[in-house]
Amino acid sequence: MKHYLRLVAAAFALLLLLPAAGQEPAAATEQTGFTATGADLRTWWHSNDEYNTTSPTSNGAVRRSSSYEVQVATAAAPTTRYDSFTYMSIPRSGKGKINYTEPDGAEFSSSARLSMSWSSFEYATDVWVDVKLLTGQAITSTEQVTIRPSKYAFEKQLVDSSTVRVKVPYAASGYRFSVEFAPQNFTAYNDMSGTSGVLTEDPGGDNRAIHTEPRNSMMIFAEPVLTGAEAERVIPTAASGTVKYPEEGLVNNLEQVTEDIIYFRPGTYYMGSGYRAELPANVKWIYLAPGAYVKGAFYFGNSTQGVYKVTGRGVLSGEQYVYEADTANGFNHSSGVNCHNTCVKMLQFSSSSSMQQYLDVEGITISEPPYHSFVIYGPPNAYDMEMRVDNYKQVGSWYWQTDGLELYEGSRMNNTFFHANDDVLKLYHSNVTVDNTVIWKNENGPVIQWGWEPHTIENVVVTDTDVIHNRMYWKDAKYNTCIINSSSYWGNMGATNTADTAKTVKNFRLENINVEGTTNCAVRIYALANTENIHIKNLKIDGWNGLDYTSQASHLKRYSDTSSAKVALGNETVDSRGIKLENYSVGGTVIDKTTSNWSDTQPGRIAFDGENWDNWNAW
């Protein structure tokens, strides 16, 4: 009865706000958890919210944004606005450094009091999205609100001095975009100290501007309502197998599940800081319903089935884990040099050596990973696990080593968002396609990566990548940075004799990469294998940051093996198999090898080794 009266009161309040003909749109209403449940629009809410901005949330609570509120209405009924819960992540989830003092990558984000808010909804028609800034800062024009990627020319309306209304057209691929209020913008600087420099907000002295971004970011995830065969593929039913529905609250016994599917209904679940779900072999599917919020991680340690799924529009949060939570150290921060095998990953799988396996990942949001968000391990002769990834989102990646996804042989990934503080698109396997990726990059690692050790890789296609922000700031020439990178060997990054001339990387097409704002460098390839036909087309960089040109230089180097034999680079002028930069532009100027604008002191910032002159082209 209380719920019914609440809905009636909310509906009556909305009716009072109906504008007369010709009037401006009414201001956003106070949020009451009035949500949409129709076929065209679905939003959700958490009544157990906490506004806490400095410390961890309670076990059974969800952090609600103190910077933004979001409401959504269909274009057909624009005055009926529904609340859409706005989540928020803060560095280290407010925990600080628990039992460790060494750097973890979240130092600047924490000292600068950064946060990331986001709101997700499902839609099947054009909608209006109201975003309200709660910080007390005022705007007077829609020109003070930027949508990124900026290629989305969404219609904007100013509702009042704190609220903007954005029209989001329906698209089967959905949209993942940032809403940025000018008063929220700040600039990070490199203080030029030591070897690499340190980030600061101080513009004084010889400090160099690195990048401008919102202090409190706001992401909108407009996801398509799935119907028909697509819904059957990613939303489990009784026909999909036996289903376990955990109760809200503490879930620390999932290794005892006997069913095929674990289905988290709307609500809040937590595993605690000293537990991850080590799933039995019978579990093949994790589903997080819209409005499900699960604090924990999943380990498919006995992956013996052919098809696995992790789907749903809910959130999987690593907020309760410490940075590098080491299962070999009681889930405390790792005390070793490298905990790659033992630290908690949000999703971890073990592939089989007896069958080809498949993994379907759709819709989920991973928040605050304490280490790598996703890995697949297996025996040396294991099959790769072919992946299909759609509508995946990663937010609150404050720590180092919070990578994007490694895509295995035959995989494809579409329509995703990554907030990452390490390598984002990890392309170490053949026959992989990636399309429509929005990236918010923190300091560590590059955007696109295929190095670290010699590989044999071919037929990789990456299209429509939008880097909307990045804070890569190093003043020295790091091996693992830039927009496009093939890093030197991870075990000895300064060594040049770690290549393998029996391996070849070839036939890459990296097309339509748009880098907004300033960045540190474009391309660094330290070839550890023979390299042929790397075609980089329509790489657009708005501009360089304030560092010296030597810090911004693109590199192309051929490494040798232990017998001093160098790897080969395809010869561009003879057989078109080299490094090809087609329509590479900086600040609107196309870089052309037949002119001088390609060189390291010029806009192109290209400082490829002279011995490789015939192995690349730019036009």
XYZ file of C-alpha atoms in Angstrom:
619
model
C 0.000 0.000 0.000
C 2.858 2.366 0.837
C 4.446 1.655 -2.541
C 1.136 2.384 -4.300
C 0.684 5.707 -2.478
C 4.272 6.622 -3.289
C 3.662 6.051 -7.003
C 0.431 8.049 -6.903
C 2.181 10.936 -5.161
C 5.034 10.859 -7.672
C 2.614 10.775 -10.605
C 0.638 13.715 -9.146
C 3.871 15.700 -8.694
C 4.738 15.065 -12.324
C 1.306 16.225 -13.468
C 1.827 19.515 -11.664
C 4.915 20.044 -13.802
C 3.195 19.611 -17.175
C 4.159 22.715 -19.206
C 1.594 24.821 -21.000
C 1.926 25.163 -24.771
C 5.031 27.109 -25.705
C 6.574 26.985 -22.234
C 10.154 25.896 -21.559
C 10.669 22.338 -20.256
C 9.994 21.981 -16.545
C 12.869 21.510 -14.131
C 13.845 18.021 -13.014
C 11.816 16.746 -10.077
C 13.168 15.530 -6.767
C 14.056 11.859 -7.012
C 11.833 9.381 -5.197
C 12.770 6.117 -6.880
C 9.952 6.453 -9.432
C 11.175 4.010 -12.102
C 10.134 2.980 -15.602
C 9.149 -0.636 -16.242
C 7.629 -0.476 -19.733
C 8.699 -2.052 -22.990
C 10.260 1.198 -24.259
C 12.100 2.314 -21.129
C 13.381 0.567 -18.027
C 15.177 2.226 -15.128
C 16.054 0.953 -11.663
C 16.723 2.183 -8.163
C 18.396 1.283 -4.869
C 16.631 2.380 -1.703
C 19.622 1.297 0.419
C 21.796 4.116 -0.939
C 24.565 5.957 0.883
C 25.917 9.399 -0.075
C 29.239 8.675 1.638
C 32.092 10.342 -0.297
C 35.095 9.600 1.922
C 34.883 6.034 3.244
C 33.646 2.566 2.287
C 29.913 1.949 2.124
C 28.152 -0.399 4.496
C 28.066 -4.035 3.402
C 24.468 -3.906 2.239
C 24.520 -0.378 0.782
C 25.202 1.120 -2.640
C 27.123 4.361 -3.050
C 24.870 6.987 -4.603
C 26.334 9.919 -6.467
C 26.629 13.131 -4.486
C 27.546 15.012 -7.684
C 24.754 14.107 -10.126
C 21.166 12.930 -10.494
C 19.652 11.427 -13.638
C 16.087 11.170 -14.910
C 14.880 9.713 -18.197
C 11.719 10.236 -20.264
C 10.638 8.888 -23.621
C 10.479 11.420 -26.437
C 6.823 10.459 -26.873
C 6.010 11.424 -23.258
C 8.728 13.934 -22.326
C 7.067 15.281 -19.189
C 6.885 11.894 -17.458
C 10.398 11.545 -16.145
C 11.627 8.461 -14.365
C 14.445 8.235 -11.859
C 17.575 6.347 -12.921
C 19.887 5.472 -10.057
C 23.219 7.273 -10.301
C 26.082 5.224 -8.912
C 29.429 6.649 -7.850
C 32.946 5.309 -7.427
C 35.719 7.028 -5.480
C 39.431 6.109 -5.384
C 40.152 3.033 -3.260
C 36.444 3.162 -2.352
C 37.546 5.400 0.505
C 39.556 2.591 2.166
C 42.963 4.202 1.903
C 45.991 1.918 1.803
C 45.350 -1.024 4.092
C 48.588 -2.629 5.358
C 50.775 -1.285 2.561
C 52.547 1.977 1.793
C 53.957 1.518 -1.719
C 52.354 3.287 -4.711
C 49.200 1.715 -6.145
C 48.358 4.090 -8.990
C 45.502 5.841 -7.186
C 47.628 8.537 -5.584
C 46.704 11.418 -7.868
C 43.052 10.414 -8.234
C 42.755 10.312 -4.465
C 44.574 13.581 -3.749
C 42.608 15.377 -6.487
C 39.335 13.997 -5.044
C 38.212 12.516 -8.341
C 35.071 10.443 -8.705
C 33.192 8.616 -11.443
C 29.392 8.561 -11.508
C 27.296 6.564 -13.932
C 23.679 5.765 -14.631
C 22.386 2.902 -16.769
C 18.992 2.288 -18.321
C 17.443 0.189 -21.078
C 15.536 1.795 -23.917
C 13.791 0.943 -27.201
C 12.840 4.433 -28.374
C 14.262 7.956 -28.411
C 14.603 9.389 -24.901
C 15.387 12.625 -23.070
C 17.977 12.324 -20.304
C 18.124 14.964 -17.562
C 21.489 15.269 -15.827
C 21.496 17.484 -12.737
C 24.736 18.802 -11.225
C 24.502 18.739 -7.412
C 27.721 20.565 -6.544
C 26.203 24.055 -6.445
C 28.091 25.159 -9.556
C 25.894 26.968 -12.086
C 25.680 26.946 -15.873
C 23.980 29.522 -18.065
C 24.107 27.850 -21.482
C 24.189 24.436 -23.119
C 27.559 25.554 -24.541
C 28.905 24.871 -21.048
C 27.937 21.209 -21.349
C 29.999 18.858 -23.517
C 28.981 15.390 -24.657
C 31.848 12.989 -25.350
C 32.498 11.305 -27.697
C 31.972 14.682 -29.350
C 30.874 12.958 -32.570
C 27.523 12.410 -30.848
C 25.721 15.588 -31.872
C 22.898 15.070 -29.401
C 20.346 17.838 -28.961
C 20.742 19.662 -25.623
C 18.355 21.877 -23.676
C 19.083 23.963 -20.605
C 16.470 23.091 -17.979
C 17.815 25.317 -15.198
C 21.164 26.506 -13.845
C 22.153 22.998 -12.782
C 20.340 20.676 -15.207
C 20.861 19.818 -18.853
C 18.462 17.742 -20.946
C 19.996 15.551 -23.658
C 18.076 13.774 -26.410
C 19.432 10.291 -26.998
C 18.145 8.660 -30.182
C 17.477 4.969 -30.107
C 20.233 2.791 -31.553
C 20.451 -0.984 -31.469
C 24.064 -0.585 -30.350
C 23.117 1.817 -27.547
C 25.308 4.719 -26.454
C 27.957 5.141 -23.773
C 28.846 8.802 -23.282
C 30.110 11.410 -20.847
C 28.164 14.517 -19.813
C 30.591 17.246 -18.775
C 29.790 20.549 -17.076
C 32.406 23.241 -17.680
C 32.644 24.315 -13.993
C 33.747 20.765 -13.166
C 36.826 20.841 -15.412
C 40.334 20.880 -13.984
C 43.802 20.406 -15.501
C 46.458 17.943 -14.346
C 50.129 18.958 -14.667
C 53.445 17.114 -14.636
C 55.779 18.731 -12.099
C 58.794 17.519 -14.168
C 60.539 16.082 -11.099
C 62.757 13.012 -11.157
C 62.727 10.568 -14.040
C 59.056 10.659 -15.019
C 57.540 13.584 -13.136
C 54.604 13.545 -10.734
C 51.049 14.655 -11.392
C 49.820 17.780 -9.632
C 47.045 20.340 -9.918
C 49.571 23.172 -9.494
C 50.208 25.085 -12.759
C 53.189 26.994 -11.362
C 56.880 26.932 -12.190
C 57.901 24.634 -15.040
C 54.889 22.383 -14.504
C 53.467 21.154 -17.810
C 49.782 20.786 -18.641
C 48.823 17.167 -19.306
C 45.063 16.959 -19.747
C 41.798 18.675 -18.806
C 38.849 16.611 -17.598
C 35.942 16.764 -15.119
C 36.844 16.292 -11.470
C 33.622 14.355 -10.974
C 32.844 12.478 -14.164
C 29.331 11.471 -15.231
C 28.761 8.585 -17.640
C 25.445 7.634 -19.231
C 24.977 4.044 -20.410
C 21.915 3.869 -22.683
C 21.548 0.169 -23.427
C 19.121 -1.433 -25.895
C 16.193 -3.463 -24.598
C 16.829 -6.993 -25.795
C 14.036 -9.040 -27.345
C 13.582 -12.287 -29.226
C 16.646 -14.428 -29.837
C 18.993 -11.842 -28.305
C 17.042 -11.903 -25.041
C 16.987 -15.704 -25.043
C 20.759 -15.745 -25.502
C 21.624 -13.556 -22.520
C 18.657 -13.700 -20.093
C 18.247 -17.140 -18.481
C 14.901 -18.876 -18.168
C 13.820 -22.222 -16.771
C 14.636 -23.705 -20.174
C 18.264 -22.566 -19.829
C 19.027 -24.936 -16.957
C 18.585 -25.186 -13.223
C 18.726 -21.809 -11.464
C 20.027 -20.700 -8.064
C 18.667 -17.396 -6.736
C 20.925 -16.173 -3.902
C 19.283 -14.207 -1.126
C 20.294 -10.584 -0.676
C 23.083 -9.899 1.783
C 26.141 -12.054 2.472
C 26.955 -14.565 -0.280
C 30.020 -16.531 0.809
C 29.043 -20.110 -0.015
C 28.715 -20.114 -3.798
C 31.186 -22.995 -4.158
C 28.333 -25.197 -2.866
C 25.880 -24.281 -5.647
C 24.521 -27.381 -7.410
C 22.554 -25.555 -10.097
C 23.731 -24.554 -13.600
C 22.949 -20.843 -13.305
C 23.399 -18.286 -10.535
C 20.795 -15.553 -11.000
C 21.178 -12.375 -8.936
C 17.841 -10.612 -8.777
C 17.636 -6.842 -8.145
C 19.189 -6.121 -4.782
C 22.523 -5.826 -2.992
C 24.881 -8.719 -2.322
C 28.347 -8.809 -0.777
C 31.102 -11.392 -0.375
C 33.397 -9.513 2.010
C 37.048 -8.595 1.586
C 38.347 -12.114 2.279
C 36.313 -14.234 -0.114
C 35.734 -14.704 -3.816
C 33.295 -17.139 -5.362
C 35.259 -20.203 -6.506
C 32.526 -21.784 -8.570
C 32.026 -25.542 -8.983
C 32.285 -27.123 -12.416
C 28.505 -27.311 -12.875
C 28.032 -23.521 -12.885
C 28.019 -22.233 -16.452
C 26.224 -18.907 -16.197
C 26.237 -15.869 -13.919
C 23.370 -13.431 -14.480
C 23.170 -9.986 -12.860
C 19.687 -8.577 -13.367
C 19.177 -4.833 -13.867
C 19.360 -3.407 -10.344
C 21.559 -6.228 -8.998
C 24.681 -4.943 -7.230
C 27.191 -7.640 -6.273
C 30.310 -6.845 -4.249
C 32.735 -9.654 -5.019
C 34.475 -11.637 -7.753
C 33.948 -14.915 -9.635
C 36.488 -17.633 -10.351
C 35.490 -20.385 -12.771
C 38.310 -22.672 -11.662
C 36.958 -25.882 -13.179
C 35.863 -24.686 -16.594
C 34.935 -28.008 -18.192
C 31.801 -26.977 -20.065
C 31.626 -25.791 -23.651
C 29.779 -22.509 -23.190
C 29.979 -19.990 -20.344
C 28.042 -16.786 -19.839
C 28.294 -13.695 -17.660
C 25.408 -11.431 -18.596
C 22.875 -8.900 -17.360
C 22.713 -5.161 -16.743
C 23.752 -5.356 -13.093
C 27.012 -4.291 -11.420
C 29.901 -6.434 -10.203
C 32.003 -4.342 -7.802
C 35.459 -5.053 -6.394
C 35.158 -2.260 -3.850
C 35.616 -4.473 -0.798
C 38.984 -5.848 -1.905
C 42.295 -4.194 -1.156
C 44.625 -3.372 -4.066
C 46.305 -6.597 -5.275
C 44.218 -8.738 -2.952
C 46.328 -11.894 -2.911
C 44.539 -15.192 -2.340
C 47.910 -16.661 -1.311
C 48.237 -13.981 1.371
C 44.846 -14.186 3.037
C 43.362 -11.646 0.589
C 45.702 -9.008 1.978
C 47.744 -6.789 -0.317
C 50.334 -8.873 -2.156
C 53.753 -8.955 -0.545
C 55.442 -10.439 -3.626
C 56.877 -8.888 -6.758
C 54.145 -10.267 -9.008
C 50.811 -11.796 -7.994
C 49.519 -12.320 -11.527
C 48.477 -15.895 -10.747
C 47.125 -15.395 -7.241
C 45.594 -11.907 -6.998
C 41.821 -11.541 -7.228
C 40.449 -10.803 -10.695
C 36.833 -9.761 -11.066
C 36.268 -12.550 -13.603
C 38.717 -15.445 -13.933
C 38.360 -18.538 -16.104
C 40.425 -21.659 -16.737
C 40.275 -22.929 -20.299
C 40.241 -26.579 -21.251
C 42.769 -28.676 -23.174
C 40.076 -31.113 -24.348
C 37.562 -28.904 -26.175
C 37.003 -25.527 -27.815
C 35.153 -23.300 -25.363
C 33.048 -20.164 -25.743
C 32.347 -17.258 -23.441
C 29.443 -14.815 -23.786
C 29.747 -11.547 -21.850
C 26.883 -9.078 -22.237
C 25.699 -5.955 -20.506
C 27.511 -6.119 -17.186
C 29.253 -3.221 -15.467
C 32.459 -3.982 -13.583
C 33.325 -1.373 -10.972
C 36.484 -0.800 -8.938
C 38.595 -3.797 -9.937
C 41.444 -4.324 -7.425
C 43.703 -5.794 -10.148
C 43.121 -7.152 -13.662
C 39.405 -7.204 -14.314
C 39.406 -10.317 -16.498
C 41.737 -13.254 -17.260
C 41.598 -16.729 -18.775
C 44.280 -19.207 -17.697
C 44.836 -22.796 -18.736
C 47.418 -25.521 -19.355
C 50.068 -24.931 -22.062
C 48.071 -26.911 -24.641
C 44.733 -25.312 -23.719
C 42.310 -24.053 -26.303
C 41.653 -20.356 -26.346
C 38.214 -19.472 -25.067
C 36.467 -17.704 -27.945
C 34.643 -14.666 -26.602
C 31.656 -12.606 -27.604
C 31.526 -9.354 -25.650
C 28.683 -6.833 -26.020
C 27.699 -3.741 -24.030
C 30.409 -4.280 -21.409
C 31.301 -1.355 -19.113
C 34.239 -0.880 -16.761
C 34.267 2.024 -14.292
C 36.230 3.178 -11.245
C 39.577 1.759 -12.366
C 41.777 3.815 -10.070
C 44.552 1.317 -9.388
C 47.426 0.323 -11.648
C 46.956 -2.979 -13.495
C 43.249 -2.385 -14.002
C 43.427 -3.415 -17.652
C 40.713 -3.821 -20.205
C 39.960 -7.232 -21.720
C 42.338 -9.649 -23.400
C 40.472 -11.033 -26.405
C 41.263 -14.612 -27.317
C 41.429 -16.401 -30.682
C 38.327 -15.768 -32.789
C 36.777 -13.283 -30.354
C 34.773 -10.194 -31.104
C 33.804 -7.247 -28.932
C 31.229 -4.518 -29.666
C 29.773 -1.444 -27.977
C 31.826 -1.119 -24.803
C 33.181 1.471 -22.352
C 36.458 1.230 -20.446
C 37.778 3.356 -17.625
C 41.215 1.774 -17.257
C 44.587 2.386 -15.644
C 46.634 0.001 -17.786
C 46.497 -1.619 -21.247
C 42.936 -1.332 -22.547
C 42.534 -3.273 -25.822
C 44.832 -6.294 -25.484
C 45.361 -7.861 -28.893
C 47.591 -10.915 -28.387
C 45.530 -13.393 -30.425
C 44.498 -13.873 -34.055
C 41.179 -13.354 -35.827
C 39.874 -10.756 -33.390
C 37.490 -7.885 -34.149
C 36.683 -4.897 -31.932
C 34.160 -2.195 -32.789
C 32.682 0.899 -31.130
C 34.755 1.368 -27.982
C 34.710 4.442 -25.722
C 37.763 4.811 -23.474
C 38.578 7.016 -20.492
C 42.276 6.440 -19.883
C 44.155 6.942 -16.634
C 47.935 7.270 -16.391
C 49.309 3.777 -16.863
C 49.738 1.727 -20.057
C 48.587 2.419 -23.632
C 45.190 2.265 -25.284
C 45.955 -0.492 -27.847
C 48.585 -3.116 -26.984
C 49.972 -6.219 -28.728
C 53.481 -6.521 -27.224
C 55.118 -7.561 -23.918
C 56.582 -10.733 -25.492
C 56.962 -12.219 -28.984
C 53.644 -13.306 -30.483
C 52.305 -14.852 -33.647
C 49.172 -12.861 -34.444
C 47.242 -12.124 -37.624
C 43.947 -10.735 -38.827
C 43.021 -8.210 -36.157
C 40.497 -5.452 -36.912
C 39.761 -2.581 -34.507
C 37.293 0.076 -35.667
C 35.692 3.181 -34.164
C 37.665 3.769 -30.975
C 37.012 7.019 -29.089
C 39.500 8.052 -26.411
C 37.521 10.761 -24.656
C 40.073 11.479 -21.911
C 43.530 10.318 -20.926
C 46.026 11.258 -18.264
C 49.193 9.619 -19.657
C 51.835 12.021 -18.386
C 55.340 10.482 -18.296
C 58.115 12.891 -19.285
C 60.508 10.022 -20.088
C 59.897 7.805 -23.107
C 58.130 4.825 -21.562
C 57.975 1.555 -23.488
C 54.324 0.862 -22.613
C 52.378 4.006 -23.372
C 50.804 5.998 -26.251
C 47.582 5.393 -28.135
C 49.029 2.451 -30.096
C 51.768 0.319 -28.586
C 53.684 -2.908 -28.934
C 55.737 -2.929 -25.751
C 59.207 -4.318 -25.183
C 59.620 -7.556 -23.209
C 57.931 -7.401 -19.805
C 60.764 -9.220 -18.007
C 63.456 -6.766 -19.108
C 61.938 -3.760 -20.779
C 65.258 -2.100 -21.583
C 66.719 -5.161 -23.338
C 66.791 -5.175 -27.164
C 67.682 -8.885 -27.662
C 64.375 -10.416 -26.529
C 62.760 -10.891 -29.961
C 61.839 -14.110 -31.770
C 62.437 -14.100 -35.529
C 60.310 -17.244 -35.929
C 57.154 -15.351 -34.962
C 55.170 -12.829 -37.003
C 52.566 -10.161 -36.282
C 50.672 -9.242 -39.438
C 47.502 -7.920 -41.001
C 46.259 -5.467 -38.408
C 43.686 -2.840 -39.368
C 43.254 -0.121 -36.756
C 40.710 2.321 -38.164
C 38.904 5.442 -36.939
C 40.688 6.212 -33.683
C 39.615 9.587 -32.324
C 41.641 11.048 -29.440
C 39.948 14.033 -27.795
C 41.887 16.677 -25.920
C 45.646 16.368 -25.495
C 47.740 13.213 -25.299
C 51.374 12.216 -24.823
C 52.262 10.185 -27.927
C 50.715 8.342 -30.838
C 52.593 5.135 -31.735
C 55.425 3.172 -30.129
C 56.261 -0.195 -31.666
C 59.169 -2.156 -30.208
C 58.937 -5.132 -32.559
C 59.594 -8.456 -30.827
C 58.410 -10.446 -33.867
C 58.434 -9.950 -37.623
C 55.861 -7.267 -38.319
C 53.863 -6.881 -41.529
C 50.937 -4.811 -42.740
C 50.002 -2.761 -39.701
C 47.484 -0.384 -41.282
C 46.547 2.554 -39.055
C 43.824 4.556 -40.770
C 42.101 7.744 -39.579
C 44.035 8.213 -36.357
C 42.920 11.682 -35.262
C 44.648 13.412 -32.352
C 43.354 16.781 -31.160
C 46.733 17.900 -29.851
C 49.834 17.171 -27.770
C 50.171 17.848 -24.071
C 52.663 20.371 -22.655
C 55.655 18.040 -22.414
C 58.790 18.375 -24.562
C 58.636 16.919 -28.060
C 61.104 14.196 -27.033
C 58.511 12.918 -24.560
C 55.893 12.815 -27.306
C 57.910 11.021 -29.969
C 56.544 7.964 -31.787
C 59.016 5.072 -32.016
C 59.490 2.179 -34.433
C 62.303 -0.165 -33.417
C 63.295 -3.642 -34.533
C 64.618 -5.844 -31.749
C 66.911 -8.853 -32.182
C 67.069 -12.337 -30.749
C 69.935 -13.605 -28.600
C 72.009 -14.324 -31.719
C 71.685 -10.648 -32.786
C 69.334 -11.442 -35.692
C 66.785 -8.659 -36.020
C 63.121 -9.178 -36.777
C 61.874 -8.076 -40.191
C 59.511 -5.222 -41.004
C 57.421 -5.407 -44.177
C 58.822 -3.040 -46.801
C 56.179 -0.394 -47.469
C 57.695 0.968 -50.696
C 57.973 -2.458 -52.348
C 55.137 -4.671 -51.193
C 52.919 -2.549 -48.939
C 53.533 -4.675 -45.884
C 54.983 -2.124 -43.468
C 53.594 0.332 -40.945
C 51.022 2.411 -42.790
C 49.653 5.653 -41.393
C 46.773 6.684 -43.617
C 45.069 9.984 -42.807
C 46.893 10.364 -39.500
C 46.141 13.906 -38.320
C 47.150 16.134 -35.421
C 45.150 19.257 -34.690
C 43.392 18.850 -38.040
C 46.642 18.644 -40.059
C 47.169 15.426 -42.014
C 50.678 14.045 -41.545
C 52.393 13.309 -44.877
C 55.780 11.637 -45.319
C 56.398 13.579 -48.531
C 56.477 16.802 -46.461
C 58.397 17.636 -43.305
C 55.421 17.728 -40.940
C 55.962 14.113 -39.899
C 59.248 14.640 -37.997
C 59.672 14.596 -34.234
C 59.787 18.392 -33.861
C 56.792 18.842 -36.162
C 53.110 18.009 -35.567
C 53.526 14.339 -36.527
C 56.078 13.690 -33.742
C 57.452 10.680 -35.651
C 60.950 9.596 -34.579
C 61.109 6.131 -36.146
C 64.603 4.616 -36.368
C 66.418 5.645 -39.540
C 67.071 2.040 -40.530
C 63.302 1.616 -40.883
C 62.805 4.508 -43.325
C 61.614 2.213 -46.108
C 59.351 0.256 -43.795
C 56.696 2.871 -43.077
C 54.647 5.504 -44.810
C 52.312 8.344 -43.873
C 49.918 10.032 -46.253
